[in-house]
Coordinates of N, CA, C and O in Angstrom, one line a residue:
I1 N 4.4 -11.8 -6.9 CA 3.1 -11.7 -6.3 C 3.3 -12.4 -5.2 O 4.3 -13.2 -4.8
S2 N 2.6 -11.7 -4.1 CA 2.9 -12.1 -2.4 C 1.5 -12.2 -2.0 O 0.5 -11.7 -2.6
Y3 N 1.1 -13.1 -1.1 CA -0.2 -13.6 -0.4 C -0.1 -13.2 0.9 O 0.8 -13.5 1.8
R4 N -1.3 -12.4 1.5 CA -1.4 -12.4 2.7 C -2.5 -12.6 3.3 O -3.8 -12.3 3.1
G5 N -2.6 -13.9 4.2 CA -4.0 -14.4 4.7 C -4.1 -13.7 6.1 O -3.4 -13.7 6.9
M6 N -5.4 -13.4 6.3 CA -5.8 -12.8 7.8 C -7.3 -12.7 8.3 O -8.0 -13.0 7.1
L7 N -7.2 -12.6 9.4 CA -8.8 -12.6 10.0 C -9.2 -11.3 10.6 O -8.2 -10.5 11.2
I8 N -10.1 -10.6 9.8 CA -10.5 -9.2 10.2 C -11.7 -8.8 10.3 O -12.5 -9.6 9.8
T9 N -11.9 -7.7 10.5 CA -13.6 -7.6 11.0 C -14.1 -6.5 9.5 O -13.3 -6.4 8.7
S10 N -15.2 -6.7 9.4 CA -16.1 -6.1 8.1 C -15.5 -4.5 8.1 O -15.2 -4.3 6.8
E11 N -15.4 -4.1 9.2 CA -15.0 -2.7 8.9 C -13.6 -2.4 8.3 O -13.1 -1.4 7.9
E12 N -12.6 -3.3 8.9 CA -11.4 -3.3 8.5 C -11.3 -3.6 7.0 O -10.3 -2.9 6.4
L13 N -11.9 -5.0 6.6 CA -12.1 -5.0 5.3 C -12.7 -3.9 4.3 O -12.1 -3.8 3.1
A14 N -13.3 -3.2 4.6 CA -13.8 -2.0 4.0 C -12.7 -0.9 3.6 O -13.2 -0.3 2.5
K15 N -11.7 -1.0 4.4 CA -10.7 -0.2 3.9 C -9.9 -0.4 2.7 O -9.2 0.1 2.0
Y16 N -9.8 -1.9 2.6 CA -9.1 -2.4 1.3 C -10.1 -2.2 -0.2 O -11.4 -2.6 -0.1
K17 N -9.4 -1.8 -1.0 CA -10.1 -1.6 -2.3 C -9.2 -2.4 -3.5 O -7.9 -2.2 -3.5
V18 N -9.7 -3.1 -4.4 CA -9.3 -3.7 -5.5 C -8.4 -3.1 -6.4 O -9.1 -1.9 -6.7
G19 N -7.2 -3.0 -6.5 CA -6.5 -2.3 -7.5 C -5.8 -1.0 -6.8 O -5.1 -0.2 -7.4
C20 N -6.0 -0.7 -5.4 CA -5.4 0.6 -5.0 C -3.8 0.1 -4.6 O -3.6 -1.1 -4.4
H21 N -3.1 1.2 -4.4 CA -1.9 1.2 -4.0 C -1.6 1.2 -2.3 O -2.7 1.9 -2.0
I22 N -1.1 0.3 -1.8 CA -0.7 0.4 -0.4 C 0.6 0.6 0.1 O 1.7 0.3 -0.7
I23 N 0.8 1.7 0.6 CA 2.2 1.9 1.3 C 2.2 1.7 2.7 O 1.3 2.1 3.6
N24 N 3.2 0.7 3.2 CA 3.2 0.1 4.3 C 4.5 0.6 5.4 O 5.8 0.0 4.6
I25 N 4.4 1.1 6.0 CA 5.6 1.5 6.9 C 6.0 0.6 8.0 O 7.1 0.7 8.4
A26 N 5.3 -0.3 8.0 CA 5.5 -1.4 9.3 C 5.8 -2.8 8.8 O 5.6 -2.9 7.3
F27 N 6.3 -3.8 9.3 CA 6.6 -5.1 8.8 C 5.1 -5.7 8.6 O 4.1 -5.7 9.2
L28 N 4.9 -6.3 7.2 CA 3.9 -6.9 7.0 C 4.3 -8.4 6.5 O 5.2 -8.7 5.5
S29 N 3.7 -9.7 7.1 CA 3.8 -10.8 6.9 C 3.2 -11.1 5.6 O 1.8 -11.2 5.3
T30 N 4.1 -11.6 4.6 CA 3.2 -12.3 3.4 C 4.2 -13.4 3.1 O 5.0 -14.0 3.6
S31 N 3.6 -14.4 2.1 CA 3.9 -15.4 1.5 C 3.9 -15.6 0.1 O 2.8 -15.1 -0.5
K32 N 4.8 -15.8 -0.7 CA 4.9 -16.3 -2.2 C 4.1 -17.5 -2.5 O 3.5 -17.9 -3.4
Q33 N 3.8 -18.1 -1.4 CA 3.0 -19.4 -1.6 C 1.7 -19.4 -1.1 O 1.3 -19.1 0.3
R34 N 0.5 -19.5 -1.9 CA -0.8 -19.0 -1.5 C -1.4 -20.0 -0.5 O -2.1 -19.5 0.4
D35 N -0.8 -21.0 -0.7 CA -1.5 -22.2 0.4 C -0.9 -21.9 2.0 O -1.9 -22.0 3.0
V36 N 0.2 -21.2 2.1 CA 0.8 -20.8 3.6 C 0.0 -19.7 4.0 O -0.7 -19.8 5.1
A37 N -0.5 -18.6 3.1 CA -1.4 -17.5 3.4 C -2.7 -18.0 3.6 O -3.4 -17.4 4.7
T38 N -3.1 -19.2 3.0 CA -4.5 -19.5 3.0 C -4.7 -19.9 4.5 O -5.7 -19.6 5.3
K39 N -3.6 -20.7 5.3 CA -3.6 -21.1 6.6 C -3.8 -20.1 7.4 O -4.6 -20.2 8.5
F40 N -3.2 -19.0 7.0 CA -3.1 -17.7 8.1 C -4.6 -17.2 8.0 O -4.9 -16.5 9.2
A41 N -5.4 -17.3 6.8 CA -6.6 -16.7 6.8 C -7.7 -17.8 7.4 O -9.0 -17.3 7.7
A42 N -7.3 -18.8 8.0 CA -8.2 -19.9 8.8 C -9.3 -20.4 7.8 O -10.4 -20.3 8.3
E43 N -8.8 -20.3 6.7 CA -10.1 -20.7 5.5 C -10.3 -22.1 5.9 O -10.0 -22.8 6.3
G44 N -11.9 -22.1 5.8 CA -12.6 -23.6 6.2 C -12.6 -23.6 7.6 O -13.5 -24.8 7.7
Q45 N -12.4 -22.9 8.4 CA -12.4 -22.8 9.8 C -13.8 -21.8 10.4 O -13.7 -21.2 11.6
A46 N -14.4 -21.4 9.8 CA -15.6 -20.6 10.0 C -16.4 -20.9 11.2 O -16.9 -20.2 12.0
N47 N -16.8 -22.3 11.2 CA -17.4 -22.6 12.3 C -16.8 -22.6 13.5 O -17.6 -22.5 14.7
H48 N -15.7 -22.2 13.6 CA -14.8 -22.1 14.9 C -14.5 -20.6 15.4 O -13.9 -20.3 16.6
L49 N -15.1 -19.9 14.5 CA -15.0 -18.3 14.6 C -16.0 -17.7 15.7 O -17.0 -18.3 15.8
R50 N -15.6 -16.8 16.4 CA -16.8 -16.3 17.3 C -17.8 -15.4 16.3 O -17.5 -15.0 15.4
C51 N -18.9 -15.6 16.8 CA -20.1 -15.1 15.9 C -21.1 -14.2 16.9 O -20.8 -14.0 18.0
L52 N -21.8 -13.3 16.2 CA -22.5 -12.3 16.6 C -23.9 -13.0 16.7 O -24.1 -14.2 16.6
P53 N -24.8 -12.6 17.7 CA -26.2 -13.1 17.9 C -26.9 -13.6 16.7 O -27.5 -14.5 16.6
D54 N -26.8 -13.0 15.6 CA -27.3 -13.3 14.2 C -26.6 -14.1 13.5 O -27.2 -14.5 12.7
G55 N -25.4 -15.0 14.1 CA -24.9 -15.8 13.5 C -23.8 -15.6 12.4 O -22.9 -16.1 12.0
K56 N -23.7 -14.2 12.1 CA -22.6 -13.4 11.5 C -21.4 -13.7 12.1 O -21.0 -13.5 13.6
N57 N -20.1 -14.0 11.5 CA -18.9 -14.1 12.1 C -18.5 -12.6 12.4 O -18.5 -11.6 11.8
I58 N -17.7 -12.4 13.6 CA -17.1 -11.4 14.0 C -15.9 -11.0 13.1 O -15.7 -9.9 12.7
L59 N -15.0 -12.1 12.9 CA -13.8 -12.0 12.1 C -14.2 -12.6 10.8 O -14.8 -13.6 10.5
L60 N -13.8 -12.1 9.6 CA -13.6 -12.6 8.2 C -12.5 -13.2 7.7 O -11.4 -12.7 8.1
S61 N -12.4 -14.4 7.1 CA -11.2 -14.9 6.7 C -11.0 -14.1 5.3 O -11.9 -14.3 4.4
V62 N -10.0 -13.6 5.3 CA -9.7 -12.9 3.9 C -8.1 -13.2 3.6 O -7.2 -13.4 4.0
L63 N -8.0 -13.1 2.0 CA -6.7 -13.7 1.3 C -6.5 -12.4 0.6 O -7.1 -12.2 -0.4
C64 N -5.3 -11.5 0.7 CA -5.1 -10.7 -0.1 C -4.0 -10.8 -1.2 O -3.1 -11.7 -0.7
T65 N -4.0 -10.5 -2.3 CA -2.9 -10.6 -3.1 C -2.3 -9.3 -3.5 O -3.0 -8.4 -3.9
Y66 N -0.9 -9.4 -3.4 CA -0.3 -8.1 -3.6 C 0.9 -8.1 -4.6 O 1.5 -9.4 -4.6
T67 N 1.0 -7.4 -5.5 CA 2.1 -7.1 -6.6 C 3.1 -6.4 -6.1 O 3.0 -5.1 -5.7
V68 N 4.3 -6.7 -5.6 CA 5.4 -6.1 -5.5 C 6.0 -5.1 -6.4 O 6.9 -6.0 -7.4
R69 N 6.0 -3.9 -6.4 CA 6.4 -3.3 -7.5 C 8.0 -2.8 -7.2 O 8.6 -3.1 -8.3
Y70 N 8.3 -2.7 -6.3 CA 9.6 -2.4 -5.9 C 10.4 -3.5 -4.7 O 10.3 -3.2 -3.5
P71 N 10.8 -4.6 -5.2 CA 11.1 -5.8 -4.4 C 12.5 -5.5 -3.3 O 12.2 -6.1 -2.3
S72 N 13.0 -4.4 -3.5 CA 14.2 -4.0 -2.6 C 13.9 -3.1 -1.5 O 14.8 -2.9 -0.9
T73 N 12.8 -2.7 -1.6 CA 12.2 -1.7 -0.6 C 11.3 -2.4 0.4 O 10.9 -3.6 0.4

């Protein structure tokens, strides 16, 4: 299992589906340590993110969990 923490928009988040397969041809930073990935997701720092006039965050803190099927690729 590998983790990726990131800040993304709600539109980007809508593209992710639980249980779906992802094929990535570009470099993707992940960590085997959940706490490291959580730092990249800026968890607990919502007060410091830019907001829309209604108070909603422009970027969302997201932590993805990946199961690596073929570790040699």
